[in-house]
Coordinates of C-alpha atoms in Angstrom, one line a residue:
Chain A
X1 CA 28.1 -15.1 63.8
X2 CA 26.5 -18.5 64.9
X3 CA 27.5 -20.8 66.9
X4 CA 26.1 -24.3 67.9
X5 CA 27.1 -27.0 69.9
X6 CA 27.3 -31.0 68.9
X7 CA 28.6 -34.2 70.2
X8 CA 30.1 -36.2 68.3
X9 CA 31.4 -39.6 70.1
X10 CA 32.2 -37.6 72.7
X11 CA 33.8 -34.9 71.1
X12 CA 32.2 -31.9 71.7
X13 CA 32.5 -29.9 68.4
X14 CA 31.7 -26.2 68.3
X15 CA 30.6 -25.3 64.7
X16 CA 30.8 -21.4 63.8
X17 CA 29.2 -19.9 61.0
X18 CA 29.5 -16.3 60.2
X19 CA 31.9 -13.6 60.7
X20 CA 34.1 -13.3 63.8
X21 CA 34.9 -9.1 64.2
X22 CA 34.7 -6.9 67.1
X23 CA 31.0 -6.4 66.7
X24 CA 30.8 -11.0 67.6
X25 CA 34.1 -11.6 69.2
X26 CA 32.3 -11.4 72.9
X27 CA 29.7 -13.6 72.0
X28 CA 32.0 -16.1 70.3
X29 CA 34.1 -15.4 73.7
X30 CA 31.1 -16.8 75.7
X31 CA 30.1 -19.3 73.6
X32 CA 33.7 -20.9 74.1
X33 CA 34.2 -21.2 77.4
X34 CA 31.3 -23.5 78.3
X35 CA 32.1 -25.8 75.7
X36 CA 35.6 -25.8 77.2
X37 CA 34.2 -27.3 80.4
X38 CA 31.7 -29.7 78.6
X39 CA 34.8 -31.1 76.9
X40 CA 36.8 -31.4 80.1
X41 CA 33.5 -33.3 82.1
X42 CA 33.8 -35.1 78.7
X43 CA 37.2 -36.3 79.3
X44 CA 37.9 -35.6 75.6
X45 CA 38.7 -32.1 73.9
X46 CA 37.2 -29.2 71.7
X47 CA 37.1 -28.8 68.2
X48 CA 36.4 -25.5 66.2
X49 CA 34.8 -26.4 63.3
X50 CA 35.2 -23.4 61.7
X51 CA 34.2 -24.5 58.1
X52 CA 31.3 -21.8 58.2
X53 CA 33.6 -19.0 59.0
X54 CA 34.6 -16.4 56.1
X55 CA 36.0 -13.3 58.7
X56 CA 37.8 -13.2 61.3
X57 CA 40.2 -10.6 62.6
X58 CA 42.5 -10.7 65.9
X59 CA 39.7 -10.2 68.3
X60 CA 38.8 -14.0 67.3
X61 CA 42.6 -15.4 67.2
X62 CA 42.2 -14.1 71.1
X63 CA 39.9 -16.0 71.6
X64 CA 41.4 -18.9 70.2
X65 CA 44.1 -18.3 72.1
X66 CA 42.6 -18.0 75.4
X67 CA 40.7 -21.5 74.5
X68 CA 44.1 -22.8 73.9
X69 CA 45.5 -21.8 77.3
X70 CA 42.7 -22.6 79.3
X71 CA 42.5 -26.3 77.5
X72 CA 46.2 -26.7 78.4
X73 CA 45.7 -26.1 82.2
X74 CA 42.4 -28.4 81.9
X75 CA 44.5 -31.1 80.4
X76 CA 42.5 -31.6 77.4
X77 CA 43.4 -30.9 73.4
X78 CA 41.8 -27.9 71.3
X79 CA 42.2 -28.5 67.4
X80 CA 40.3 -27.1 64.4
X81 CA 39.1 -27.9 61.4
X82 CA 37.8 -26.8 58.0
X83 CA 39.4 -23.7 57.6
X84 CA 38.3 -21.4 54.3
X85 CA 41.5 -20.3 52.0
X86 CA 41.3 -17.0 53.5
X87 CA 40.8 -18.3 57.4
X88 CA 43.8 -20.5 56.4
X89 CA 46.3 -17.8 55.2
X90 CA 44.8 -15.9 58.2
X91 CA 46.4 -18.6 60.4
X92 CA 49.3 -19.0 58.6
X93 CA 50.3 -15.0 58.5
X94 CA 49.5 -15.0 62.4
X95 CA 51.2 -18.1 63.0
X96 CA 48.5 -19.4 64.8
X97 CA 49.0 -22.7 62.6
X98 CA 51.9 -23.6 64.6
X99 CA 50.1 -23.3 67.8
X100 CA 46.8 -25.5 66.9
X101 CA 46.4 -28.6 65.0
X102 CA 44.1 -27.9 61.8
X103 CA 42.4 -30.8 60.1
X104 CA 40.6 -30.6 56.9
X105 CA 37.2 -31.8 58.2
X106 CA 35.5 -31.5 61.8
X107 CA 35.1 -35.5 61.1
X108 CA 39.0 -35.8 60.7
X109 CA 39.1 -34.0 63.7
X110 CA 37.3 -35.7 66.1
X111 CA 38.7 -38.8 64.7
X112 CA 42.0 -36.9 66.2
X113 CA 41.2 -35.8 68.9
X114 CA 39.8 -39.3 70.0
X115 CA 43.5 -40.8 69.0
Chain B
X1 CA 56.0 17.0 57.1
X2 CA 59.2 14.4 56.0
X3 CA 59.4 11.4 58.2
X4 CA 63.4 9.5 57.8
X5 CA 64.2 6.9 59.9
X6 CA 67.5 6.5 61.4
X7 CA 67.0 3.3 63.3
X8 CA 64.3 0.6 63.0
X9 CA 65.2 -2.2 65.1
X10 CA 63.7 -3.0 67.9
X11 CA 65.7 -3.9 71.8
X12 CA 69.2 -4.1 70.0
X13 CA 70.8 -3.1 67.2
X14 CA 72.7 -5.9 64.6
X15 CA 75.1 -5.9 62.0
X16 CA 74.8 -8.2 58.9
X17 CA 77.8 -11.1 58.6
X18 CA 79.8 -12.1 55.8
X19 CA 77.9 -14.9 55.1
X20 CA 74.6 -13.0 54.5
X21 CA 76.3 -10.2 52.4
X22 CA 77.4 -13.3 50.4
X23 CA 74.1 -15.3 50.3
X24 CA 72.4 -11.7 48.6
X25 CA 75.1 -12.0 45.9
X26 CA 74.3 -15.2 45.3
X27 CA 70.9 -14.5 44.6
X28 CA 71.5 -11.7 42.5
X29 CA 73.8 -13.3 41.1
X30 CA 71.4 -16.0 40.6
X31 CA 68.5 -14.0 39.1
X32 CA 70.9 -12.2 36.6
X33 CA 71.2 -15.3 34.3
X34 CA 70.2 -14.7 31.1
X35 CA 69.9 -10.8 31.3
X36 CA 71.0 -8.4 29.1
X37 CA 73.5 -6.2 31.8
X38 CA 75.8 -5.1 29.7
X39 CA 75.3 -1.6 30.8
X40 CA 75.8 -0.3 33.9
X41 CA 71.9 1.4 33.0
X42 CA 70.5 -2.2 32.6
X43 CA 72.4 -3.4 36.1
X44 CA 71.3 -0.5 38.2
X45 CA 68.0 -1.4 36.8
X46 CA 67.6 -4.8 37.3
X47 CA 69.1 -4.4 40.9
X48 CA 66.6 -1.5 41.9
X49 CA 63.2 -3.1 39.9
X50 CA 63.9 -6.8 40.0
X51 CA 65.4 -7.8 42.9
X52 CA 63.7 -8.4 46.3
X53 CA 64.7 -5.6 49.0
X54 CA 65.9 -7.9 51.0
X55 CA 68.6 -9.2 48.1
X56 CA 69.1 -5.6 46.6
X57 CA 69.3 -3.8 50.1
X58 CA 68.8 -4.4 53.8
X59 CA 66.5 -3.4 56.4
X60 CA 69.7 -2.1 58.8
X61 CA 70.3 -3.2 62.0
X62 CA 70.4 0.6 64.4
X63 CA 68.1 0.9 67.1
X64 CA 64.9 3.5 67.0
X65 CA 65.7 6.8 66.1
X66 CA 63.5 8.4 63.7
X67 CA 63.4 12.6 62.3
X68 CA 60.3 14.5 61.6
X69 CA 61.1 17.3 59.5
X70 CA 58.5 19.8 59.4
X71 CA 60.0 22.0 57.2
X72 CA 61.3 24.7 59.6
X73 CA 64.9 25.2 60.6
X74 CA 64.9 22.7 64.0
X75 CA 65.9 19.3 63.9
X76 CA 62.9 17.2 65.5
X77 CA 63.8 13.0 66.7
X78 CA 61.8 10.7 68.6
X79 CA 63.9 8.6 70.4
X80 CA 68.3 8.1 70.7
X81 CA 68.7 4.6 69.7
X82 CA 72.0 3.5 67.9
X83 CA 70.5 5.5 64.9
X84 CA 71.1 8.9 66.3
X85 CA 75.1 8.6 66.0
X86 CA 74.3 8.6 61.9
X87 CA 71.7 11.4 62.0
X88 CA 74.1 13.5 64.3
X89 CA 76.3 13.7 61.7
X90 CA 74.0 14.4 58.8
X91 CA 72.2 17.1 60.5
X92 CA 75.9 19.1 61.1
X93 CA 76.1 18.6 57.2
X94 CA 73.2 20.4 56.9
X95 CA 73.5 22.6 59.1
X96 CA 76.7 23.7 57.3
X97 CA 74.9 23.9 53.9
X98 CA 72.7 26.4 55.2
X99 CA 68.5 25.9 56.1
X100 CA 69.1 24.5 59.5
X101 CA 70.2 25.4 62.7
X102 CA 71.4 23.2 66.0
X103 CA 68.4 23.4 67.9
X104 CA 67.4 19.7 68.2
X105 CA 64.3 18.3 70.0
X106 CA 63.9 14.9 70.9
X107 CA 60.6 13.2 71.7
X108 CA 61.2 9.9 74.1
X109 CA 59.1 6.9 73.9
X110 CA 60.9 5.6 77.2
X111 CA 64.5 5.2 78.6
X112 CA 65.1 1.7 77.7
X113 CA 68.9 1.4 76.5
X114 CA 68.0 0.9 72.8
X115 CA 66.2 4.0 73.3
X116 CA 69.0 5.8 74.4
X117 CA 72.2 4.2 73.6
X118 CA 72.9 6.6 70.6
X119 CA 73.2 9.7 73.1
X120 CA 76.9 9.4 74.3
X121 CA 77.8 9.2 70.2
X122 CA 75.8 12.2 69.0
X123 CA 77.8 14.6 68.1
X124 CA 76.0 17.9 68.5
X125 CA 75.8 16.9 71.8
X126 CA 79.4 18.0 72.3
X127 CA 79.3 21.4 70.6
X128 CA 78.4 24.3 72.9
X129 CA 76.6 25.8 69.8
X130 CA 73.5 23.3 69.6
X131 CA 70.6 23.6 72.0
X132 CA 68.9 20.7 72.5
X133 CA 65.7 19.9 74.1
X134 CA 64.5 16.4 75.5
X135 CA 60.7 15.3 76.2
X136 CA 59.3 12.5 77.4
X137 CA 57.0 11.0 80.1
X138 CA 60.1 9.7 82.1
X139 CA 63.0 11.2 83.8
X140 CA 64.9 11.1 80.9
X141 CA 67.6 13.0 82.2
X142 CA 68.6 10.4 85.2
X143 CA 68.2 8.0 82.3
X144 CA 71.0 9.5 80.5
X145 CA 73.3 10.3 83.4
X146 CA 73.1 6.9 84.7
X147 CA 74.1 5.6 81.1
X148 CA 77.1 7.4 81.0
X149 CA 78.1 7.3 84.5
X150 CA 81.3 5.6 85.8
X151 CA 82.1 2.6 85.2
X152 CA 79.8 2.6 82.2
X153 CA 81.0 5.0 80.0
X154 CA 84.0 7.1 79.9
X155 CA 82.3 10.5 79.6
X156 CA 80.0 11.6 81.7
X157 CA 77.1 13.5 80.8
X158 CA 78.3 17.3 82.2
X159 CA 81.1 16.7 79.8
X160 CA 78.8 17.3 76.4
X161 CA 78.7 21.1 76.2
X162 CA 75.4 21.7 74.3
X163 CA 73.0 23.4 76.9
X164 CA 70.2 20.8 77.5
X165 CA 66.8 21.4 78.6
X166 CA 64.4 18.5 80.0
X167 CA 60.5 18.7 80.0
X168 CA 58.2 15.8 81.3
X169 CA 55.1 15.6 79.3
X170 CA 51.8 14.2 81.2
X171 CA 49.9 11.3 79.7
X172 CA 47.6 13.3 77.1
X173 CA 48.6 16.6 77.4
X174 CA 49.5 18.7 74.5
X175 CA 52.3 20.8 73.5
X176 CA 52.5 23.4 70.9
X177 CA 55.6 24.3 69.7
X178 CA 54.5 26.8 67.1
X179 CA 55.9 24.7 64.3
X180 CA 53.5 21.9 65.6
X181 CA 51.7 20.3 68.1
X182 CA 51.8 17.1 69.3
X183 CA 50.1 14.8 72.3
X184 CA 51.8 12.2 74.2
X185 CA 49.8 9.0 75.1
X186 CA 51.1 6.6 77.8
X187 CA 51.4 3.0 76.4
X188 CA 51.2 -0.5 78.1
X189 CA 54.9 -1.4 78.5
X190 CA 57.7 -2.4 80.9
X191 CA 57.7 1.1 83.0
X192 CA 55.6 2.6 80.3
X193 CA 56.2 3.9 77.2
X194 CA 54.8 6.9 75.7
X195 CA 53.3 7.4 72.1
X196 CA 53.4 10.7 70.4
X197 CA 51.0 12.2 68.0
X198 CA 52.4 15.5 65.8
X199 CA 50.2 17.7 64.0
X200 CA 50.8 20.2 61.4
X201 CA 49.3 22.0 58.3
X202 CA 46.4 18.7 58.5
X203 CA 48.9 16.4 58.5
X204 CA 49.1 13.7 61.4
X205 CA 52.2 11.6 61.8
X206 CA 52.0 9.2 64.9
X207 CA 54.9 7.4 66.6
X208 CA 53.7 4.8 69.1
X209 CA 56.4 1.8 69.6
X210 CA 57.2 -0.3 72.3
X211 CA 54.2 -1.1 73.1
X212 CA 51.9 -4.6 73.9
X213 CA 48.1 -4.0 72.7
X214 CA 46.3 -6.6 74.5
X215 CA 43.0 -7.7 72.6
X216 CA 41.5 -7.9 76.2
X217 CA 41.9 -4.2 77.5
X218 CA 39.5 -2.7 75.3
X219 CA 40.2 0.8 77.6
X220 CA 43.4 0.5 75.8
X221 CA 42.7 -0.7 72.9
X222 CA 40.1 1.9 72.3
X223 CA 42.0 4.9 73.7
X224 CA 45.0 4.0 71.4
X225 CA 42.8 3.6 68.6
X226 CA 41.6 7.5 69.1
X227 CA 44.9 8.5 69.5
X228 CA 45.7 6.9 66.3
X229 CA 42.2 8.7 64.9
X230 CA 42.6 9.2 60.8
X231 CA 47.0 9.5 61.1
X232 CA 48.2 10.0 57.5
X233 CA 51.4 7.9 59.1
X234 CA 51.6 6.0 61.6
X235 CA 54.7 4.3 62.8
X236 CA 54.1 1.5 64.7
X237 CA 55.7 -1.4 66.8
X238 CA 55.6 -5.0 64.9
X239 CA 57.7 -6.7 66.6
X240 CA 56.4 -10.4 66.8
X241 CA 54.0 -12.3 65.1
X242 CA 50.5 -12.2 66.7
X243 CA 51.1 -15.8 68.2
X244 CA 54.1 -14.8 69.5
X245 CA 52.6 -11.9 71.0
X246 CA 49.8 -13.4 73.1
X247 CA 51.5 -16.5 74.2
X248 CA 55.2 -16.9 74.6
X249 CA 56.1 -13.6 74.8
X250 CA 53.0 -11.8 75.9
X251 CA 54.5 -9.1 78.6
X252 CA 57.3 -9.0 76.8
X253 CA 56.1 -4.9 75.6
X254 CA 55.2 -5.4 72.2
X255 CA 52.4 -5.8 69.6
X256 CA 52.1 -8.1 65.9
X257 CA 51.4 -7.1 62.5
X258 CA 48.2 -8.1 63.2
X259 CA 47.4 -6.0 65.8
X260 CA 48.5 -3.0 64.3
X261 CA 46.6 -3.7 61.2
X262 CA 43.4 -4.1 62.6
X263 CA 43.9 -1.2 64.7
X264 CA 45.0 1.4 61.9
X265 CA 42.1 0.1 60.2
X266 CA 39.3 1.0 63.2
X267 CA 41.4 4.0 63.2
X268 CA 41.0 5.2 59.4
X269 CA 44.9 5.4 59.4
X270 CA 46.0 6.3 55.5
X271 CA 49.6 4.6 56.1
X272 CA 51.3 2.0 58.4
X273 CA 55.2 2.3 58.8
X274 CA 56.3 -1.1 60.4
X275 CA 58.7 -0.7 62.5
X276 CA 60.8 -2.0 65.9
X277 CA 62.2 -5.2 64.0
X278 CA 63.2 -8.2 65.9
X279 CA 66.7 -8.4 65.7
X280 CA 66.5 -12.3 65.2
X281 CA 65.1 -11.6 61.9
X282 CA 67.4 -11.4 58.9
X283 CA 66.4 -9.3 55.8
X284 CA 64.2 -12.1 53.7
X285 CA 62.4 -12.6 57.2
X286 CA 61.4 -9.2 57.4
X287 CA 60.4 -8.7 54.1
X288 CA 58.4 -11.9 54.6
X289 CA 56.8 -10.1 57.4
X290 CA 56.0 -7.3 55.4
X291 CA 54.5 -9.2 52.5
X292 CA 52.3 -11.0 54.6
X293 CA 50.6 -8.1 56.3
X294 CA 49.9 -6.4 53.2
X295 CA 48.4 -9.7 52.4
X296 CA 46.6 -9.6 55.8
X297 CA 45.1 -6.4 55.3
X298 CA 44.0 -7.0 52.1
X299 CA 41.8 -10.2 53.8
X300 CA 40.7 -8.5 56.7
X301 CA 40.0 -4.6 54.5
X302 CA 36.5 -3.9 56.1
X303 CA 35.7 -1.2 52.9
X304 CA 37.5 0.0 50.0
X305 CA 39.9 2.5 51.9
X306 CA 43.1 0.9 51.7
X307 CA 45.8 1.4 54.1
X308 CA 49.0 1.7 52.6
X309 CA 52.1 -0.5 54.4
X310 CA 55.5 0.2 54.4
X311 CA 58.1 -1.7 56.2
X312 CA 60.4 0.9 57.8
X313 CA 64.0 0.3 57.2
X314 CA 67.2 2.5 58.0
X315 CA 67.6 5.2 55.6
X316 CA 63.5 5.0 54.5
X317 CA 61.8 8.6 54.0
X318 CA 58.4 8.9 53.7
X319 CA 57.0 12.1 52.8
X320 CA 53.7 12.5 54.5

């Protein structure tokens, strides 16, 4: 699992690539949370382009979770975007894709996130 | 080892309306067009092969109570939900047809009311003739007094004749009874909860329900996980979805279908028995539930070992 950091008009956008599983969940984990307080400094949100991604099992969904919760008490918006089939039915099984906005494309995304 | 269960749903139990026994004949009704039933042959087949459970039968509505038969002449129950007042009575049938005999052990998860509620209707427990022996990680016995003390219940618990016999278990510790062992694990819950993992002849059968698996207590997470280690069954609390679970009703004591995939897989579990139903959910909702996690594990299978899922229902055996 990869993860990488970009800007996009002020959107900082965290792309993934790889599999999310117990063995990367910590370092996804940290990887998060900095990003998290870039996009609250950036007055925007977060967005999980998670396009790259073809695993990931609860230990990710936490920390999804926990990015949702802390961007709620910062006041700022968490989406994601570019889901695989399988990531997709993931959410939808979980449910986690009536708890975050999904957009096709991390481009759609920002787009949304910027209103 | 034969596992039945008596009671599936989880904090209280619920009874199916009219309008729900007449939506599944509807259905049936629906997907009959055009068949060939004019035997009663053809109709029990098309009911039992191509109708959904949840149109043919129903999930029940009784609260946790499920038997372990290992094949001795004891009747062996973890936990007295609603459930228990139905297995009371089978189990004096059988006991009149010869094989067993009243000596009844009961394994507690905890002494939450849907955990206990079936007590003051179990029969056996009002004939001097049954012995029946009650474990658990709580005072079970206050538990039970309290229940049917004044002005809760009209007969108290002195008033059931069958001698009783109470043993607290300590977290981990082991008991063998000769016709088995088993280990009790306290659980994240409410006041605790208590899973229990029985042994026999290389067979493992694990209950562990009522309780909340958080992804962040890895001391849990990984301690359950060994407790679980290579179960042929393990039943297993799915109450909620895994969204559910970790925001609006995280501490609420209970764990997803996702959760208890993931960790029966880590575990080398052979079988997953779903169980501790939210009683919001009707039949198609369950069987939705049940769908999807076999789905689930399919995407998330980290080799070619499949674990087998059942949704538990009232009146499901599963021979282990």
């Amino acid at each position: 699992m990869e993860c990488r950091k970009e800007n996009k008009d002020g959107v900082i956008v965290l792309v993934v690539d790889g599999a999310i599983d117990h063995e990367t969940a910590a370092a996804f984990e940290q990887a998060v949370m900095p990003s998290l307080d870039e996009a609250e400094a950036a007055g925007t949100g977060l967005v999980f382009d998670m396009s790259g991604v073809d695993y990931m099992s609860s230990v990710g969904l936490r920390v999804l979770m926990l990015a949702a919760k802390a961007a709620k008490q910062k006041s700022i918006s968490v989406v994601v975007a570019g889901l695989q089939a399988t990531l997709a039915e993931i959410f939808q099984i979980s449910r986690f894709d009536k708890i975050f906005t999904i957009y096709d494309t991390a481009d759609a995304a920002v787009a949304g996130v910027r209103g | 080892m034969q596992v039945k269960f008596w009671g599936t749903r989880g904090s209280l139990p619920v009874a199916m309306k009219a309008d729900k026994v007449r939506g599944k004949i509807v259905q049936a009704l629906q997907a009959a067009r055009g068949k060939n039933l004019d035997d009663d042959q053809a109709i029990a087949d098309f009911v039992d092969n191509e109708l959904d459970f949840s149109v043919a039968g129903t999930y029940g509505g009784a609260s946790s109570c499920v038997e372990i038969d290992f094949g001795n002449d004891e009747f062996v129950l973890c936990d007295m939900g609603s459930g228990l007042r139905e297995f009371g009575f089978d189990s004096l049938r059988r006991i009149n047809e010869g094989g067993k005999k009243g000596a009844y052990s009961f394994f507690m998860s905890h002494p939450h009311w849907d955990h206990i509620m079936g007590f003051p209707f179990f029969a056996p427990a009002f004939m001097p003739t049954n012995n029946l022996k009650i474990v658990g990680g709580h005072d079970i016995e206050f538990a039970l007094r309290r229940q049917q003390d004044n002005p809760s219940f009209p007969v108290p618990l002195d008033w059931m004749g069958a001698p009783r016999e109470f043993q607290v278990m300590k977290d981990g510790e082991v008991l063998d009874t000769g016709a088995f062992t088993v280990k009790i694990r306290k659980q994240p819950h409410h006041g605790d909860s208590y899973g229990y993992r029985f042994e026999k002849g290389g067979k493992t059968v694990v209950y562990t329900t009522d309780a909340e698996h958080k992804l962040d207590d890895l001391d849990d997470f990984d301690a359950h996980i060994e407790f679980m280690r290579g179960a042929d069954l393990v039943i297993f609390d799915t109450m909620y979805s895994m969204a559910d679970a970790i925001s609006v009703k995280e501490d609420w004591g209970h764990s997803s279908n996702i959760v208890a995939v993931d960790m029966c897989h880590q575990a080398g579990v052979k079988h997953l028995a779903m169980f501790h139903h939210e009683p919001v959910f009707d039949d198609a909702m369950i069987l939705q539930n049940h769908t999807e996690t076999i789905r689930y594990e399919e995407l998330v299978r980290p080799g070619d070992d499949v674990l087998r899922i059942s949704c538990a229902y009232d009146g499901l055996v599963i021979d282990v």
